[in-house]
PDB file of C-alpha atoms (C1' of nucleotides) in Angstrom:
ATOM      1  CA  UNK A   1      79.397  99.174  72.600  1.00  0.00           C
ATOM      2  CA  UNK A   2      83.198 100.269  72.442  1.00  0.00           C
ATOM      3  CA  UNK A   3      84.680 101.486  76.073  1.00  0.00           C
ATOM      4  CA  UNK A   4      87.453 103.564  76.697  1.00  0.00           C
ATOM      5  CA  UNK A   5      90.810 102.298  77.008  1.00  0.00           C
ATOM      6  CA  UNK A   6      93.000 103.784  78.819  1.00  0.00           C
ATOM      7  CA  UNK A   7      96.986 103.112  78.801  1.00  0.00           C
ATOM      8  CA  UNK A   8      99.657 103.182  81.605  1.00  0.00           C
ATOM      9  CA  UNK A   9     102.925 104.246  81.589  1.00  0.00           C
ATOM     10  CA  UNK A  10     104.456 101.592  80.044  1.00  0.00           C
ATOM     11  CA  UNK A  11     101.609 101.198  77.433  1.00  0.00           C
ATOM     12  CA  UNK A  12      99.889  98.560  78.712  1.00  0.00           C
ATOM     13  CA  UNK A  13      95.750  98.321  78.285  1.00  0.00           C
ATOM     14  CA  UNK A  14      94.005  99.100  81.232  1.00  0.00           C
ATOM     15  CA  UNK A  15      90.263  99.035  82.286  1.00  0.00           C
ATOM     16  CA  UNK A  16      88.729 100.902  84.750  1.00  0.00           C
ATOM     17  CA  UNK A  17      87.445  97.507  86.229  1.00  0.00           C
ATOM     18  CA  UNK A  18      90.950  96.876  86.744  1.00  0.00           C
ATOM     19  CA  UNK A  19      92.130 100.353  88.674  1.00  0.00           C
ATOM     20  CA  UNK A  20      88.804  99.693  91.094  1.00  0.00           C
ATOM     21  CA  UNK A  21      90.541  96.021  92.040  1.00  0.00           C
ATOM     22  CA  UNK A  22      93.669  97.766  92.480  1.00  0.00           C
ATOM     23  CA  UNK A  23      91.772  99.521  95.237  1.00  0.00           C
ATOM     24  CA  UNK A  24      89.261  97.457  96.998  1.00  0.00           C
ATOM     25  CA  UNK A  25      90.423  94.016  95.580  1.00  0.00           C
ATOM     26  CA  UNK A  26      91.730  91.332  97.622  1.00  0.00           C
ATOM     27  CA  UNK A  27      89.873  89.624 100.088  1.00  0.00           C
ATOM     28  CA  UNK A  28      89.084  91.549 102.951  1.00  0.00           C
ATOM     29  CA  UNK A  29      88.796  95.605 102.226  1.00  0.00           C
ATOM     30  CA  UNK A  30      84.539  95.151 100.054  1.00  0.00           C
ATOM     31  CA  UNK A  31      83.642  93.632 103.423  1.00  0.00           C
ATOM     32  CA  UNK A  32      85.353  95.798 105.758  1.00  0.00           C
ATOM     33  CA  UNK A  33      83.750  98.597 103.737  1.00  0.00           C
ATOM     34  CA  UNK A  34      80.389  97.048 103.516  1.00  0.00           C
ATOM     35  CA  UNK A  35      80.697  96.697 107.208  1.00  0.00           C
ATOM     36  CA  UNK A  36      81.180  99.677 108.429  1.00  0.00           C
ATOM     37  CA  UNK A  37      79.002 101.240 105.626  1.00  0.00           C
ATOM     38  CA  UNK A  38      75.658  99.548 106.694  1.00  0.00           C
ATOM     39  CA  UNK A  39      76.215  98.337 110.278  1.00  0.00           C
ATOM     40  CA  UNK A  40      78.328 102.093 111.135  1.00  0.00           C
ATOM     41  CA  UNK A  41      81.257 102.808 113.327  1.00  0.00           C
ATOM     42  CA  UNK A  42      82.703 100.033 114.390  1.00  0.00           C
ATOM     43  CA  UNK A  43      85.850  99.518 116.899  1.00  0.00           C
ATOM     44  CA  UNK A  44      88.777  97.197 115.997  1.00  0.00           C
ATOM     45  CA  UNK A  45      87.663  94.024 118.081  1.00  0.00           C
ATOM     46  CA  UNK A  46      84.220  94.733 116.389  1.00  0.00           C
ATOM     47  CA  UNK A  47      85.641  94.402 113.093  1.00  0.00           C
ATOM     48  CA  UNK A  48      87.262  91.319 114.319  1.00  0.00           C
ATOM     49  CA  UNK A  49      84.592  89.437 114.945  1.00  0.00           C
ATOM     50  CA  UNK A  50      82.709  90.617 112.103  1.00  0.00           C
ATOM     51  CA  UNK A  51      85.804  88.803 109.925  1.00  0.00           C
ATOM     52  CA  UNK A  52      86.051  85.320 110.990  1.00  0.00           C
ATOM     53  CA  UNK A  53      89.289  83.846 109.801  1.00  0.00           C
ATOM     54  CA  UNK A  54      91.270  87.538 109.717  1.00  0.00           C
ATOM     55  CA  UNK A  55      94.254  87.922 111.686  1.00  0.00           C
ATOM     56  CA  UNK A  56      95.310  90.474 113.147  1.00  0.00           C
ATOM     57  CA  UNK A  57      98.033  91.049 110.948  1.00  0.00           C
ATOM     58  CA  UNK A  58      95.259  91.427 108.143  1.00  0.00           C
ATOM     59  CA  UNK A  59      93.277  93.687 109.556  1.00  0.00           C
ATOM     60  CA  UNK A  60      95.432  96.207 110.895  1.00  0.00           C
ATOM     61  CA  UNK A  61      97.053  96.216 107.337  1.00  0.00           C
ATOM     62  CA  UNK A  62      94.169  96.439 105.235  1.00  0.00           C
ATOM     63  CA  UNK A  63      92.396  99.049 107.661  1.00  0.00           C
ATOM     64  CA  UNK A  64      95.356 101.301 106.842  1.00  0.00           C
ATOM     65  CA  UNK A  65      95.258 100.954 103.589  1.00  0.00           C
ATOM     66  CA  UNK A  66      91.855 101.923 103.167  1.00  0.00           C
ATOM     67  CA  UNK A  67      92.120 104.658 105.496  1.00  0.00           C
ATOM     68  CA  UNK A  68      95.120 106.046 103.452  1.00  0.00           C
ATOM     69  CA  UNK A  69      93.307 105.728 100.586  1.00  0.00           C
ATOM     70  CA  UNK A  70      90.691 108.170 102.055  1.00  0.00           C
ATOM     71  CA  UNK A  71      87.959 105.202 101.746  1.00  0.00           C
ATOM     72  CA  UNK A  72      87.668 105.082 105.853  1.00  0.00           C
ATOM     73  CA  UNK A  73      88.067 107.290 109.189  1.00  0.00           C
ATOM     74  CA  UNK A  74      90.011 106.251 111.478  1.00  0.00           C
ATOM     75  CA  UNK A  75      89.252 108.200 115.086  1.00  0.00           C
ATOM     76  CA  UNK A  76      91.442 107.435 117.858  1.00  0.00           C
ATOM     77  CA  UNK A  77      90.248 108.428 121.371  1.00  0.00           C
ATOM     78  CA  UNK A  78      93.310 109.580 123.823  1.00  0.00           C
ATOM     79  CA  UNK A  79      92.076 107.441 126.802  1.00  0.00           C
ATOM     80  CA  UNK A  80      93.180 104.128 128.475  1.00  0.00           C
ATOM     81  CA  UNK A  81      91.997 101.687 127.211  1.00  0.00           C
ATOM     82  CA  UNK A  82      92.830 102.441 124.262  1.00  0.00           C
ATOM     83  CA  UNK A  83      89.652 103.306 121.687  1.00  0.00           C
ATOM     84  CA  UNK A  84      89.476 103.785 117.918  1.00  0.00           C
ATOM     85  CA  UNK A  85      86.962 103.834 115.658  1.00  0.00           C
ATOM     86  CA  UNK A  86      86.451 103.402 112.032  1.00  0.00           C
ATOM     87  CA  UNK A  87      84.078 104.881 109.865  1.00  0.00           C
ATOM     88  CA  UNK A  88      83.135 104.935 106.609  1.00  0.00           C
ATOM     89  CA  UNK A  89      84.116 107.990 104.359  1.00  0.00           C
ATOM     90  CA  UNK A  90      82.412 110.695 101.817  1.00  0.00           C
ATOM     91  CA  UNK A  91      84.512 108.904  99.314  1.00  0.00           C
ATOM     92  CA  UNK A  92      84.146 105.241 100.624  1.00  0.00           C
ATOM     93  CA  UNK A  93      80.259 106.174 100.172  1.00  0.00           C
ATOM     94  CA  UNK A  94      80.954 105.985  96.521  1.00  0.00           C
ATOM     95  CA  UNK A  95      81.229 102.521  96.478  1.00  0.00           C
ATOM     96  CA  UNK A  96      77.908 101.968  97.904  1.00  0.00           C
ATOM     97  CA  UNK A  97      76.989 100.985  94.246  1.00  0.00           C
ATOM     98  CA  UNK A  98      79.453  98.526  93.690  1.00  0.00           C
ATOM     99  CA  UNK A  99      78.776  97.438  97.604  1.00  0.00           C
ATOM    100  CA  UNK A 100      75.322  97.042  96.840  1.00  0.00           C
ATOM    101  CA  UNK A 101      75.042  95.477  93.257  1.00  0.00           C
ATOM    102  CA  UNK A 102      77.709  92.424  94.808  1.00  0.00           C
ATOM    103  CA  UNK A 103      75.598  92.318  97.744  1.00  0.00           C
ATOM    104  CA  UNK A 104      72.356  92.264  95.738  1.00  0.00           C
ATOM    105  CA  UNK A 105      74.328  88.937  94.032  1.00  0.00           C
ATOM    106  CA  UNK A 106      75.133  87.222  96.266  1.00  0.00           C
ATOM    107  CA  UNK A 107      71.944  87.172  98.229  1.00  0.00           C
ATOM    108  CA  UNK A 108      70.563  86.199  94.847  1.00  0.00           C
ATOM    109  CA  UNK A 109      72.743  83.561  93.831  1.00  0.00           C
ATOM    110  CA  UNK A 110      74.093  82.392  97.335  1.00  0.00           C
ATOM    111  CA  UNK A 111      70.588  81.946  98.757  1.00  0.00           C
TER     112      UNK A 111
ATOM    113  CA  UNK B   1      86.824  75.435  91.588  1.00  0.00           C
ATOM    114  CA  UNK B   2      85.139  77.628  94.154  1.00  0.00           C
ATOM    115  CA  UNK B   3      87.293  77.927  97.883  1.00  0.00           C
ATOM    116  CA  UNK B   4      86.341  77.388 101.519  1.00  0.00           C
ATOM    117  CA  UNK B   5      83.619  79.770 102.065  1.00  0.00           C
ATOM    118  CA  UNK B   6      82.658  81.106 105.576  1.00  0.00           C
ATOM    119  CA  UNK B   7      79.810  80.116 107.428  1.00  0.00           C
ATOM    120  CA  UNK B   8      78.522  80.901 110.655  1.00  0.00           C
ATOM    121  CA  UNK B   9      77.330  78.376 113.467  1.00  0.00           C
ATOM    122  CA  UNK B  10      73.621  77.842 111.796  1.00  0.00           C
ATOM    123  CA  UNK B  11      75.934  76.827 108.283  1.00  0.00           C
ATOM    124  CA  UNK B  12      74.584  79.776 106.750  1.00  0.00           C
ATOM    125  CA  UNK B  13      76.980  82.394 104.602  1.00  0.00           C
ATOM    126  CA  UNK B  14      78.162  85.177 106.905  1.00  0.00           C
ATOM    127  CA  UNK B  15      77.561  87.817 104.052  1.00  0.00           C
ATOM    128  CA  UNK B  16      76.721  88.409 100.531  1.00  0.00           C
ATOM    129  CA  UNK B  17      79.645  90.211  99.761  1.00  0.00           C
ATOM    130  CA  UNK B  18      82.110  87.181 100.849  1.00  0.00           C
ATOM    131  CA  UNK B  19      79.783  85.220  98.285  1.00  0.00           C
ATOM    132  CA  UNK B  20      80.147  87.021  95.981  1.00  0.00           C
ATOM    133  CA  UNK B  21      84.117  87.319  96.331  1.00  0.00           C
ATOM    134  CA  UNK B  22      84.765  83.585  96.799  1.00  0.00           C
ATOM    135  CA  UNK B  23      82.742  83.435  93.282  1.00  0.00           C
ATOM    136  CA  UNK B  24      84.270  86.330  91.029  1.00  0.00           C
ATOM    137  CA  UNK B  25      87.204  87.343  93.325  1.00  0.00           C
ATOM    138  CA  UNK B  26      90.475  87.448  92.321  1.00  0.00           C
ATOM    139  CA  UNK B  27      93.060  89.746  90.176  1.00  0.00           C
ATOM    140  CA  UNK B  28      91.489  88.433  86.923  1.00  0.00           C
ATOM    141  CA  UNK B  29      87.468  87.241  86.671  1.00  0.00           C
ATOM    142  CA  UNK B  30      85.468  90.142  86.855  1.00  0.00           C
ATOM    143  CA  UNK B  31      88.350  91.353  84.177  1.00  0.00           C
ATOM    144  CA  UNK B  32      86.871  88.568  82.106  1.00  0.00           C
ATOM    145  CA  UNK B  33      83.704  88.963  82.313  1.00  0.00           C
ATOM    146  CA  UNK B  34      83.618  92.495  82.165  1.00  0.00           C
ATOM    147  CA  UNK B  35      85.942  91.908  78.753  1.00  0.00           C
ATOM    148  CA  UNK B  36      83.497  88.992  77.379  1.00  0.00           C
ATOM    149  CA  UNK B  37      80.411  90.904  78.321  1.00  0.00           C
ATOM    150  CA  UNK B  38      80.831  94.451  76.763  1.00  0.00           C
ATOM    151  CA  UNK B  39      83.067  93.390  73.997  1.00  0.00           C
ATOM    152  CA  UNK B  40      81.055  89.901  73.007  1.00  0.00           C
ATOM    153  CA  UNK B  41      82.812  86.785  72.062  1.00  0.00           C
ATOM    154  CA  UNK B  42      86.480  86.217  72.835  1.00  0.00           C
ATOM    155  CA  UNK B  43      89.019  83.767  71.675  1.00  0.00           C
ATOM    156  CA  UNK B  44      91.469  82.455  74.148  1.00  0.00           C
ATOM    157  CA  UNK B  45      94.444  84.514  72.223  1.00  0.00           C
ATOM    158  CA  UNK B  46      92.157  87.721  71.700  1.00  0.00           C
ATOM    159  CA  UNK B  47      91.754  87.216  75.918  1.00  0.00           C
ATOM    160  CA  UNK B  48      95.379  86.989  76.343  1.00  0.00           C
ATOM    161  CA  UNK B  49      95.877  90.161  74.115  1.00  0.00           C
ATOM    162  CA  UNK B  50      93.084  92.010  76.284  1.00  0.00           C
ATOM    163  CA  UNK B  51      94.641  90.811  79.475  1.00  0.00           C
ATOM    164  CA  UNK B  52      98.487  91.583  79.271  1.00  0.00           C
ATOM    165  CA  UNK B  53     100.512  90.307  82.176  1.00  0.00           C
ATOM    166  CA  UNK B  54      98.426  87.244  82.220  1.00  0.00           C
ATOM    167  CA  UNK B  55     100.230  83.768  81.844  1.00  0.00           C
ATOM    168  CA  UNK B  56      98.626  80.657  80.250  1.00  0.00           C
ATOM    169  CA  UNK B  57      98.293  78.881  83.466  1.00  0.00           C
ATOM    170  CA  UNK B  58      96.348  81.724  84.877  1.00  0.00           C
ATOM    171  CA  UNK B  59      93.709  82.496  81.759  1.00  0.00           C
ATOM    172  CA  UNK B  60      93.001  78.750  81.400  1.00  0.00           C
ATOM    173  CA  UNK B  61      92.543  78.283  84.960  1.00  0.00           C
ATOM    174  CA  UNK B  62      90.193  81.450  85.672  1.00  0.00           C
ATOM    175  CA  UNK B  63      87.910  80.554  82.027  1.00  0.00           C
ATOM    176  CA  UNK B  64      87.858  77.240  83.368  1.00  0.00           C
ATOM    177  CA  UNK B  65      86.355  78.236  86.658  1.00  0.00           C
ATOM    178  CA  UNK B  66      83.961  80.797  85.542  1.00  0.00           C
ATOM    179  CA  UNK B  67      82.961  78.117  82.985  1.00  0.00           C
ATOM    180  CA  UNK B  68      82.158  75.338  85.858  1.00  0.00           C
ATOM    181  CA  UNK B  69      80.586  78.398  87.330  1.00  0.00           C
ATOM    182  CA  UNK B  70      78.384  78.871  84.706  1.00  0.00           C
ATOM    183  CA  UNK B  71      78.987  82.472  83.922  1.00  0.00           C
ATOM    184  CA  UNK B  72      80.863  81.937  80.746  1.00  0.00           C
ATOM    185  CA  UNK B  73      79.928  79.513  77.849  1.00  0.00           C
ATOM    186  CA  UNK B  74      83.016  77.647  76.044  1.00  0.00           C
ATOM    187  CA  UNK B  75      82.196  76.872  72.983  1.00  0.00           C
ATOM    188  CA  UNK B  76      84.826  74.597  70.841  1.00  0.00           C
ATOM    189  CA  UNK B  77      85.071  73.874  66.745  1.00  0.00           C
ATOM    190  CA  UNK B  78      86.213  71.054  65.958  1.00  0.00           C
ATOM    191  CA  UNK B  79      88.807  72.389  63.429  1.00  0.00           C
ATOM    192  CA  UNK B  80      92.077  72.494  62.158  1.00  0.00           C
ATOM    193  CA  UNK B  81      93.159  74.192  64.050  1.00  0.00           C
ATOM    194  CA  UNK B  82      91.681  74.489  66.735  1.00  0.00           C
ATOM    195  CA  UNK B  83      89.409  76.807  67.634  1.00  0.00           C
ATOM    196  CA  UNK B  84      87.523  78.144  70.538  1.00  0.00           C
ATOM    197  CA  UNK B  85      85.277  80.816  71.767  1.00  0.00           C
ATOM    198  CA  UNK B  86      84.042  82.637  75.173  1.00  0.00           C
ATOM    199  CA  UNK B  87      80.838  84.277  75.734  1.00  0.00           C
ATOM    200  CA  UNK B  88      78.849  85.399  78.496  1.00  0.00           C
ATOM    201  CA  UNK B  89      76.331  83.205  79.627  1.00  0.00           C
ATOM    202  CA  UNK B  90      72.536  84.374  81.191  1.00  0.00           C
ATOM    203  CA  UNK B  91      73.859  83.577  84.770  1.00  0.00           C
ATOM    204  CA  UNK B  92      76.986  85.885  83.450  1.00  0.00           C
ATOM    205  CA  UNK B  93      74.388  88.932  82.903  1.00  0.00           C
ATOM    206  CA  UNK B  94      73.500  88.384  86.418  1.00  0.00           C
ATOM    207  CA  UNK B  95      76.830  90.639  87.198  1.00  0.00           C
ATOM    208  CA  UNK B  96      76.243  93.193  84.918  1.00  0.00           C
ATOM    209  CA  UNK B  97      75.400  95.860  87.499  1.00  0.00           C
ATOM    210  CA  UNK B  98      78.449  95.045  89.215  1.00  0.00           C
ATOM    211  CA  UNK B  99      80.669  95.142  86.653  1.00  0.00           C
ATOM    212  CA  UNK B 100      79.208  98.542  85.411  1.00  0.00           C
ATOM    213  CA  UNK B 101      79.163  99.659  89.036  1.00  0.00           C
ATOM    214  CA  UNK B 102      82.950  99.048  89.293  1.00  0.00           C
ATOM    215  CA  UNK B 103      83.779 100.620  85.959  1.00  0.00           C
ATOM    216  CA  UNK B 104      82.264 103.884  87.077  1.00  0.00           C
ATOM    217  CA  UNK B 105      83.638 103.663  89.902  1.00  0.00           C
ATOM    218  CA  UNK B 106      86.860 103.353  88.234  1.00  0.00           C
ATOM    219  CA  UNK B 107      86.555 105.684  85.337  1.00  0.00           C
ATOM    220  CA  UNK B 108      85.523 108.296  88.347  1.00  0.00           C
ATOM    221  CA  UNK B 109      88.051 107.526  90.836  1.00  0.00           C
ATOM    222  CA  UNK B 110      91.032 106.690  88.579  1.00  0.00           C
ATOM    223  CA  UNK B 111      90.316 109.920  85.663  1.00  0.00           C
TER     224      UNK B 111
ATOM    225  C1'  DC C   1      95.669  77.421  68.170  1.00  0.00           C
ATOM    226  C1'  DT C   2      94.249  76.030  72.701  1.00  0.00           C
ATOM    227  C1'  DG C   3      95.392  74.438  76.253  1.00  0.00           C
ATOM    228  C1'  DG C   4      97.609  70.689  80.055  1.00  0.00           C
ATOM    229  C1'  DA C   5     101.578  69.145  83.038  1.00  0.00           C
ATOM    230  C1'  DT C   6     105.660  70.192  85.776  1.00  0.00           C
ATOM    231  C1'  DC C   7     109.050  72.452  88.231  1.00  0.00           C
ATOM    232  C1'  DC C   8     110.144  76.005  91.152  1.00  0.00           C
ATOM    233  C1'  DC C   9     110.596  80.378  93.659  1.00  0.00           C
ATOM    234  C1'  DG C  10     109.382  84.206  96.703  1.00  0.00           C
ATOM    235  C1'  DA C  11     106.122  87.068  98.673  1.00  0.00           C
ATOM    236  C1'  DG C  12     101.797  86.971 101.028  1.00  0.00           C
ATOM    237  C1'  DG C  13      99.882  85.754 104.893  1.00  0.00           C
ATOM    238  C1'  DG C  14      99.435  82.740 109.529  1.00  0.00           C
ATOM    239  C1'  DA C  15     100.833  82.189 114.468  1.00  0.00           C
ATOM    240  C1'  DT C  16     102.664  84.122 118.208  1.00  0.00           C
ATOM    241  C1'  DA C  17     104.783  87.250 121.403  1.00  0.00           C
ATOM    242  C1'  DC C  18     105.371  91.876 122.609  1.00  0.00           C
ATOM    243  C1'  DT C  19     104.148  97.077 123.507  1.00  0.00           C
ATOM    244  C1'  DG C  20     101.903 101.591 124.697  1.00  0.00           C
TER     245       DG C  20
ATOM    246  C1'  DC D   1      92.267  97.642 123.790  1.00  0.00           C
ATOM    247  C1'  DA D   2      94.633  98.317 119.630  1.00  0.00           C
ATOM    248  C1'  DG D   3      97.869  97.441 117.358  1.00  0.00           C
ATOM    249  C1'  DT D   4     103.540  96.002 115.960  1.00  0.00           C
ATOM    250  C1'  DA D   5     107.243  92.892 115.265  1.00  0.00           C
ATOM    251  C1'  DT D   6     109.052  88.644 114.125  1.00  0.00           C
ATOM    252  C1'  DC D   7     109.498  84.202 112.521  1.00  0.00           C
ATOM    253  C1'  DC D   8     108.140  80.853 109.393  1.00  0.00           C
ATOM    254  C1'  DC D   9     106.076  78.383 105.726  1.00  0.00           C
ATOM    255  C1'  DT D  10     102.732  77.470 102.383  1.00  0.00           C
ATOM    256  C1'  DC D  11     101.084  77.867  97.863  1.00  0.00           C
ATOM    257  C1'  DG D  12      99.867  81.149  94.194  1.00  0.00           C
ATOM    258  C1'  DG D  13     101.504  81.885  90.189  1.00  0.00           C
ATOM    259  C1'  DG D  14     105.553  82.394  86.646  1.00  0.00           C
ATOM    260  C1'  DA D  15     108.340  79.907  83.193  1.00  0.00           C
ATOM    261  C1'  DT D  16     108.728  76.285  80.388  1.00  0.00           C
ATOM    262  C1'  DC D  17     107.834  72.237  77.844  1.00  0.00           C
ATOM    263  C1'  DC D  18     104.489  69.018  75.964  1.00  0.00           C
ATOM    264  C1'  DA D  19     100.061  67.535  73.449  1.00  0.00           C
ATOM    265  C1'  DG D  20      95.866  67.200  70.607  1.00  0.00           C
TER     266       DG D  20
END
DNA sequence: CTGGATCCCGAGGGATACTG
DNA sequence: CAGTATCCCTCGGGATCCAG
């Protein structure tokens, strides 16, 4: 089977496989996702502890990311304390594929 | 080969998806096998030409990691000169919804 | 041709303190 | 509670040369 190759600007070959890193690649952002896509709304210190190991640095970073890549909701409640939530999109729900299949993987091959 | 993965106090992997990531993570592997798997056999130039941006350190090092892994199969000829080919291995196909999960996610997403 | 070995730099990310 | 700001440093990865 022959794919379809598509080209940036400066004429370089580029896969689809490689735009979807560009977006959800690195370390953190698949689980964040897959967090908040089967376990639901979760609040920051939630997500905390789901992440062992993240600081907060991390997290506050990557959560903006993926909310300004329309991937997550981020609701802020006007009330002291503070309160925000984070939810998972329409769009984010598009990657419940890709969240599944590497979930379906690793349960497989991790054990 | 494969980094400090995550466990929780009972030593067990806190999710599938982290497995998953600390196995084909990374700017470059699923890139590979994604490459290797649709396209068939690859020689390590033909993989440098599919991959631009890539430097020598980086190609050997990721084939040489998903080879230890066991999702790619190095096979070398013992000629003059030399030559060497990559294919994807059974444990390889194992990703294959995966991979074609994040290319339609990425032909979708990026046009 | 297919890599390995080395040197080296800078950005990514950790730790911590601070703020609304 | 939910972040920001700052300092600081490691180490990922680029460039280059070497080897079978």
């Amino acid at each position: 089977m022959t794919e379809k190759v598509q080209v940036d600007e400066n004429g370089k070959l580029k896969c689809s496989i490689e735009y979807t890193l560009n977006k959800v690649g690195g370390k953190w952002k698949l689980v964040i996702l897959w967090h908040v896509m089967v376990d639901g709304t979760k609040r920051y210190n939630e997500m905390r502890r789901l992440l062992p190991g993240i600081t907060h640095k991390m997290l506050s970073q990557q959560l903006k990311e993926l909310e300004q890549d329309g991937l997550i909701i981020r609701t802020q409640y006007n009330e002291m304390p503070p309160k925000v939530e984070y939810s998972i999109s329409e769009k984010g729900l598009t990657l419940k594929h890709v969240l599944e299949a590497m979930h379906a993987w690793g349960t497989e091959q991790g054990g």
